[in-house]
Coordinates of C-alpha atoms in Angstrom, one line a residue:
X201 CA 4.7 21.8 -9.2
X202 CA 4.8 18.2 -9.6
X203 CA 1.6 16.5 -7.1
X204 CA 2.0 12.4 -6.8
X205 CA -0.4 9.9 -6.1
X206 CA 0.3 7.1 -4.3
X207 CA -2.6 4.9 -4.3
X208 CA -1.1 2.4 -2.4
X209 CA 1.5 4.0 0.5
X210 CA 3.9 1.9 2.4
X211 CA 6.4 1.8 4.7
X212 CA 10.1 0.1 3.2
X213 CA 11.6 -1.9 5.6
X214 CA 15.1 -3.2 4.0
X215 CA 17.1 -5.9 5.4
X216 CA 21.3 -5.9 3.7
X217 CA 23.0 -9.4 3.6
X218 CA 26.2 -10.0 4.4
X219 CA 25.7 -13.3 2.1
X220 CA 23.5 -13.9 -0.7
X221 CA 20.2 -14.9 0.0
X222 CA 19.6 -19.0 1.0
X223 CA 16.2 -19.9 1.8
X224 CA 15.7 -22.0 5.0
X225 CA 19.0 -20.9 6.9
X226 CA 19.7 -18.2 9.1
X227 CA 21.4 -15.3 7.7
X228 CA 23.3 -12.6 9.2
X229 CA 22.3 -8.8 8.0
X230 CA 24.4 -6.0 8.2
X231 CA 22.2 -2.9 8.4
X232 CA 18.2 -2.7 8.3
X233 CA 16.5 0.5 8.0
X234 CA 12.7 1.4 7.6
X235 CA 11.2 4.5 5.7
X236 CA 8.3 5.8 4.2
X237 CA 7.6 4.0 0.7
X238 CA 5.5 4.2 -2.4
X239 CA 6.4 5.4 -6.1
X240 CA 4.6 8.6 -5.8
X241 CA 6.0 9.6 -2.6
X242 CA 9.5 8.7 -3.5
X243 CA 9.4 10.8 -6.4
X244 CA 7.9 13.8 -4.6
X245 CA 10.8 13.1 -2.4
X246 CA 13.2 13.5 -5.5
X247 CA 11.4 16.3 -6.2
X248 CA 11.9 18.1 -2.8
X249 CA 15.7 16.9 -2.3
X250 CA 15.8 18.8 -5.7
X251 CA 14.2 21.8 -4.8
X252 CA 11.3 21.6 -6.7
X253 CA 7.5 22.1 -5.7
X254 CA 6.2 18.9 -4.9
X255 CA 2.8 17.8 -3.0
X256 CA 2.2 14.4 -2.4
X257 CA -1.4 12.7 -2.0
X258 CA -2.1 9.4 -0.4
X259 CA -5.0 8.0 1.0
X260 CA -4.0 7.3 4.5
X261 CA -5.1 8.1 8.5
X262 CA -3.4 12.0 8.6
X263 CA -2.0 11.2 12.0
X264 CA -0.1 8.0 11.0
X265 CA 3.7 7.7 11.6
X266 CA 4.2 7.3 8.0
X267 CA 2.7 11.1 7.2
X268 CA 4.2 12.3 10.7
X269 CA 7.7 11.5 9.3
X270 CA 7.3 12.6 5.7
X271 CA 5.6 15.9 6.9
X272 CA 8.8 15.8 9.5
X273 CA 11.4 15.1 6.3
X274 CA 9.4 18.7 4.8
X275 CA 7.2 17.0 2.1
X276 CA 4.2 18.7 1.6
X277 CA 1.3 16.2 2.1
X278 CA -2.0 15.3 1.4
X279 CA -3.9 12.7 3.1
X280 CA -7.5 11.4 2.0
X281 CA -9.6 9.3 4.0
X282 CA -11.1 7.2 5.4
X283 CA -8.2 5.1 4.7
X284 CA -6.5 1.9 6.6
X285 CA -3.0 2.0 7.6
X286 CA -0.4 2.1 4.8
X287 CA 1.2 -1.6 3.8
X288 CA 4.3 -3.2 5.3
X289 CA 7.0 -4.0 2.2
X290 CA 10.3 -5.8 2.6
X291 CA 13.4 -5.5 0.5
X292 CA 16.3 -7.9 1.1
X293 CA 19.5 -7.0 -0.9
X294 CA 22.6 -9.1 -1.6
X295 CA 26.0 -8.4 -1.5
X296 CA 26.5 -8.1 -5.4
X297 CA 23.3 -6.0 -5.3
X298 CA 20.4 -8.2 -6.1
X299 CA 17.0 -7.6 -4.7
X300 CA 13.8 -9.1 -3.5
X301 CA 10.8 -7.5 -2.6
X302 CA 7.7 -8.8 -0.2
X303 CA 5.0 -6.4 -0.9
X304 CA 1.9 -6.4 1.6
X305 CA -1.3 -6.0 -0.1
X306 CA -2.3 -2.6 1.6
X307 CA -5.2 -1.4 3.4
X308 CA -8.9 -2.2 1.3
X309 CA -9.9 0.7 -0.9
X310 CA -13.9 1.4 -0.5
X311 CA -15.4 3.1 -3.7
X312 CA -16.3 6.2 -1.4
X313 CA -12.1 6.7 -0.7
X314 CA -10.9 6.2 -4.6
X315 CA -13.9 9.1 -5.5
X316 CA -12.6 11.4 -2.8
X317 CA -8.9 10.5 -4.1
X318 CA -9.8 11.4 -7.8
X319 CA -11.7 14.2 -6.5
X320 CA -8.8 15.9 -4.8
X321 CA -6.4 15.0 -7.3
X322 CA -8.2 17.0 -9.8
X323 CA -7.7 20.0 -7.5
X324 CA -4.5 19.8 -6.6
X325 CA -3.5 19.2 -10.5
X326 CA -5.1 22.6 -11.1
X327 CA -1.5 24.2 -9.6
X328 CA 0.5 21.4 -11.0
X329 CA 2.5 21.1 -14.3
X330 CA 3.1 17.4 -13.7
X331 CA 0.8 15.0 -12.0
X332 CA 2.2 11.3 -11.4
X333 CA 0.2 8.3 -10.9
X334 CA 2.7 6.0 -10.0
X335 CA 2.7 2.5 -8.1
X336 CA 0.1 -0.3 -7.7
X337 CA -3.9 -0.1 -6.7
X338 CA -5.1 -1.1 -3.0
X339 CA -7.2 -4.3 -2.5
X340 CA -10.7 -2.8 -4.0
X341 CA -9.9 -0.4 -6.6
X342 CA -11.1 -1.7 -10.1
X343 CA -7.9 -2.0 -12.1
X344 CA -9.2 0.5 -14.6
X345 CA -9.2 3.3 -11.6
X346 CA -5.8 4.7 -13.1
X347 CA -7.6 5.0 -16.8
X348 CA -10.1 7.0 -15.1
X349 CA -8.6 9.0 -13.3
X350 CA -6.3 10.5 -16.9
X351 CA -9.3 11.0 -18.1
X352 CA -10.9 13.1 -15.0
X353 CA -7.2 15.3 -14.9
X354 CA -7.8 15.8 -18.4
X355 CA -9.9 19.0 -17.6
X356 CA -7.4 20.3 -15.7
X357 CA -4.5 21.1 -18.2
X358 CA -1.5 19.5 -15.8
X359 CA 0.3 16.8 -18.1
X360 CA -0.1 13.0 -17.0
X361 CA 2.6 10.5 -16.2
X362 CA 1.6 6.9 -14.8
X363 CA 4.0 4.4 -13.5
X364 CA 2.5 1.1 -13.0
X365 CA 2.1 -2.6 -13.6
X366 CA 0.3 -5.9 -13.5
X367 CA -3.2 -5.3 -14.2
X368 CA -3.5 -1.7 -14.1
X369 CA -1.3 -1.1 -16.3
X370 CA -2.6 -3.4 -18.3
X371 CA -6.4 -1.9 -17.9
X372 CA -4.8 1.6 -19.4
X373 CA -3.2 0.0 -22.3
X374 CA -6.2 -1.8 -23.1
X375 CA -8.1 1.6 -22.9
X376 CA -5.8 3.0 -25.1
X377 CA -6.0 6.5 -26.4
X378 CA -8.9 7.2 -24.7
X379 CA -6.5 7.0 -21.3
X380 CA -3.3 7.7 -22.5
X381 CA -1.0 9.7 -20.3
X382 CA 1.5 12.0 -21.4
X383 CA 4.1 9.9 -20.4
X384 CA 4.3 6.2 -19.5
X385 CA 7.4 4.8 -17.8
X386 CA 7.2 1.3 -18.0
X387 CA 10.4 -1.6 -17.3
X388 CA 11.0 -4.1 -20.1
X389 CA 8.8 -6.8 -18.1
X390 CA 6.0 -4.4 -18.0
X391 CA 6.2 -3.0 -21.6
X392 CA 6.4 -7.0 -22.6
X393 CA 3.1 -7.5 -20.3
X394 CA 1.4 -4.7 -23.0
X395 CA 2.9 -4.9 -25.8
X396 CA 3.6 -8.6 -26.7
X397 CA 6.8 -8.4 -27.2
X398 CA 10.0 -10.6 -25.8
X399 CA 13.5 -9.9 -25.9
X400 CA 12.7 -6.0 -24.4
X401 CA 16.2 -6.1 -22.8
X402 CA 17.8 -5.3 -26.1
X403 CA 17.2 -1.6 -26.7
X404 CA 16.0 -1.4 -29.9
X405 CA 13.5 -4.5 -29.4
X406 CA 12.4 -2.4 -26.2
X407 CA 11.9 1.3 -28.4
X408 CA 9.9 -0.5 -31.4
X409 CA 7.5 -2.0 -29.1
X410 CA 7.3 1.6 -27.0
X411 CA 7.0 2.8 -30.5
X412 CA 3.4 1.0 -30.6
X413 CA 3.0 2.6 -27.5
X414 CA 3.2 6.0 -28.5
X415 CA 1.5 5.2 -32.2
X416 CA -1.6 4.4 -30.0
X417 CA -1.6 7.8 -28.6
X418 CA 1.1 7.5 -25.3
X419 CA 2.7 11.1 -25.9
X420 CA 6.0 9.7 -24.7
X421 CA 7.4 6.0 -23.1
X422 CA 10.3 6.0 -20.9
X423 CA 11.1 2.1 -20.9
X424 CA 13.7 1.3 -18.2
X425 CA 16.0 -1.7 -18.6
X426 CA 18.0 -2.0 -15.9
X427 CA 21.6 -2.5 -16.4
X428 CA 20.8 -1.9 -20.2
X429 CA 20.3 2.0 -19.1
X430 CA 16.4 3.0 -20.7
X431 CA 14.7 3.9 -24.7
X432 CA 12.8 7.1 -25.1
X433 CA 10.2 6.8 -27.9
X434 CA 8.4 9.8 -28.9
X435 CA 6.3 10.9 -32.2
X436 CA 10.1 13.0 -33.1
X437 CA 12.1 10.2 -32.4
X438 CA 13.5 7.5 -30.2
X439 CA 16.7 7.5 -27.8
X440 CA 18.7 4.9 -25.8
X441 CA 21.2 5.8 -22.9
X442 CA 23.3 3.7 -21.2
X443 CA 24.1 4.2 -17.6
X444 CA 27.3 5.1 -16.4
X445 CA 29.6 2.8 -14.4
X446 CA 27.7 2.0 -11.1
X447 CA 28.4 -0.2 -8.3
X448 CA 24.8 -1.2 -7.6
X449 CA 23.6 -1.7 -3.8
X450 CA 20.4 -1.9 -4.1
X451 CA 17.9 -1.3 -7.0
X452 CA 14.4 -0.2 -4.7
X453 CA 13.1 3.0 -6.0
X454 CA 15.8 3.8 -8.7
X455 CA 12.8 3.4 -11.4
X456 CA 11.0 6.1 -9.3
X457 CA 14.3 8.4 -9.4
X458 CA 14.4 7.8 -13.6
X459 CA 11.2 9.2 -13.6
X460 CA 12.2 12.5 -11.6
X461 CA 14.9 12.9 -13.8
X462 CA 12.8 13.0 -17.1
X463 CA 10.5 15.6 -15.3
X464 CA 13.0 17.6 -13.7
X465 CA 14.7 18.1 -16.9
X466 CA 10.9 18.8 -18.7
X467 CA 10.7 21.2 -16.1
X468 CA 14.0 22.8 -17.2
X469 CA 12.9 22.7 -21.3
X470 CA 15.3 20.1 -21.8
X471 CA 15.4 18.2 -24.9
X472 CA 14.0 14.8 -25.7
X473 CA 17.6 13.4 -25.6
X474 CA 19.0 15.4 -22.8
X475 CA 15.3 14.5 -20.6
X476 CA 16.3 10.7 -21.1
X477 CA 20.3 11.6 -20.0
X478 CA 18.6 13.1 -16.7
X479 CA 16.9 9.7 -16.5
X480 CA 19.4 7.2 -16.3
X481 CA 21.4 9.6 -14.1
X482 CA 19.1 9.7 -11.4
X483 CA 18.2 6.0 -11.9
X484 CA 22.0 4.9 -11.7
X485 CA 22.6 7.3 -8.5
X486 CA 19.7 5.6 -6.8
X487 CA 20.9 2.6 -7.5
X488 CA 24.4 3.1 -5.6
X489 CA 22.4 4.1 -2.8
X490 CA 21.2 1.7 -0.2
X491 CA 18.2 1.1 0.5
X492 CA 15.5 3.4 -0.7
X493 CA 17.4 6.3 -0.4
X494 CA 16.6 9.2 -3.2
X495 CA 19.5 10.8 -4.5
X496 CA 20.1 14.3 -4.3
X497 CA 20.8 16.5 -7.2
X498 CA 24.7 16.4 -6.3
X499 CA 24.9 13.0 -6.8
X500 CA 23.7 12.9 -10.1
X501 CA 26.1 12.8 -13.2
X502 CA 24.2 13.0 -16.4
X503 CA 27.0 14.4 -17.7
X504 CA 28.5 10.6 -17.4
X505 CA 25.5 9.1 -19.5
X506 CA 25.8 8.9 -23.4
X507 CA 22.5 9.1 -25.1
X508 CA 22.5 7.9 -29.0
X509 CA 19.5 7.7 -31.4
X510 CA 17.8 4.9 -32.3
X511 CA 17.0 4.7 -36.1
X512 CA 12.9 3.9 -35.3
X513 CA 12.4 2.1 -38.6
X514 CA 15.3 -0.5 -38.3
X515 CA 16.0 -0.4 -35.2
X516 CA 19.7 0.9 -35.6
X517 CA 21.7 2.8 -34.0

């Protein structure tokens, strides 16, 4: 069972260009669509297209058209309240496959709704072997909220993974180990943001700063850079892949399908190299997609995706 939390739901409006993008002119789009959004409920939706147990929690009114049509979809959901209604985001891809997002600020979080949320997260983990704390906070939540919340599901034996950024993400490093997840999947900008670091788009300058990651008591960082494929640091050793020829359409979501991939394979007792392989093949599938559409397990080729070690002292490969 993986359960998700997404703290801060959405519904993903995407807009495809015929053009690239020119600010203050009227361009012509050659497909919109509109679907349910978040990082934790896209995973769970990997999870499901995959055929594995999945149970997604969001704080959001249970009778919204956002939970009406995942519930409709088959995903298993959870809804806490009282919440507002979920957040409008807007994507706008190009032609060669560049991407900008308009995120809404969501629906204000009272302190009342994020104790419920941790409250029933803690139970549903109790039949979970993965729980997933993945996107950014509503408008009220402290951005410390995701620290606590590791350290409340650390009575309940289900490993941790957290996918965030800005200043939650930067609250749990700061916490660090008393927070630390079992598995961090940061990008290059975000493991930059925490560690310090610059030039994260070369792979080895990317796994020695996830090394200090991990040295601070992050079981495992999954660092995704893009077209540079993604590092795997670990306290046994530290992996790059590099993604397999894609023609990208649009990017939205294909971090959340890296991060199915590592658990799907964990799932599977997969090793280290062969969990980051999974990775950038779901990653690189979701990026041919349009869209924020998830990739089903058919589409998936990690047996396209070369995986080499990284020598973690030098930096080698």
């Amino acid at each position: 069972m993986i359960v998700t939390l997404t703290a801060n739901p959405s519904i993903d409006h995407t807009v495809m260009l015929t053009s690239p993008l020119r600010r203050g002119e009227v361009l012509r789009a050659e497909g919109t669509s509109s679907q349910p959004g978040g990082k934790g409920v896209n995973i769970s939706g990997a999870a499901y297209a995959a055929g594995v147990p999945t149970r997604a929690v969001l704080p959001c009114p249970d009778l919204d058209p956002l939970v009406t049509e995942l519930r409709a979809s088959g995903l298993d959901v959870v809804t806490v309240g009282p919440a507002g209604r979920p957040r409008i985001n807007t994507t706008v891809t190009e032609p060669d496959g560049t991407t900008t997002k308009l995120n809404g600020p969501g629906a204000t979080a009272t302190p009342a709704l994020l104790d419920a949320l941790a409250t029933r997260l803690v139970q549903e983990a109790e039949l979970a072997t993965w729980v997933v704390l993945a996107g950014s906070l509503p408008p009220g939540a402290p951005a410390g909220w995701y620290a606590e919340v590791v350290g409340a599901l650390r009575t309940t034996g289900a490993r941790i993974a957290v996918d965030t950024s800005e200043a939650p993400l930067e609250a749990l490093a700061a916490g660090l180990p008393a927070g630390a997840p079992d598995l961090l999947k940061p990008n290059a900008e975000e493991l930059a943001s925490i560690t310090g670091s610059d030039r994260l788009d070369d792979p080895a300058a990317a796994a020695a700063a996830a090394r200090t990651l991990v040295e601070r008591g992050v079981s495992a960082v999954l660092a995704t850079l893009g077209g540079d494929g993604a590092v795997l640091v670990t306290a046994e050793g530290t992996w790059h892949a590099s993604p397999p020829p894609t023609d990208v359409v649009s990017t939205v979501g294909a971090g959340d399908s890296s991060l199915f991939g590592y658990l799907l394979a964990d799932l599977r007792g997969l090793s280290a190299p062969e969990r980051l392989g999974l990775a950038v093949a779901y990653g690189s599938a979701a990026a041919g997609l349009p869209g924020t559409t998830l990739p089903t397990p058919p589409q998936v080729r990690a047996d396209l995706v070369p995986v080499r070690g990284l020598d973690p002292i030098t930096g080698g490969l």
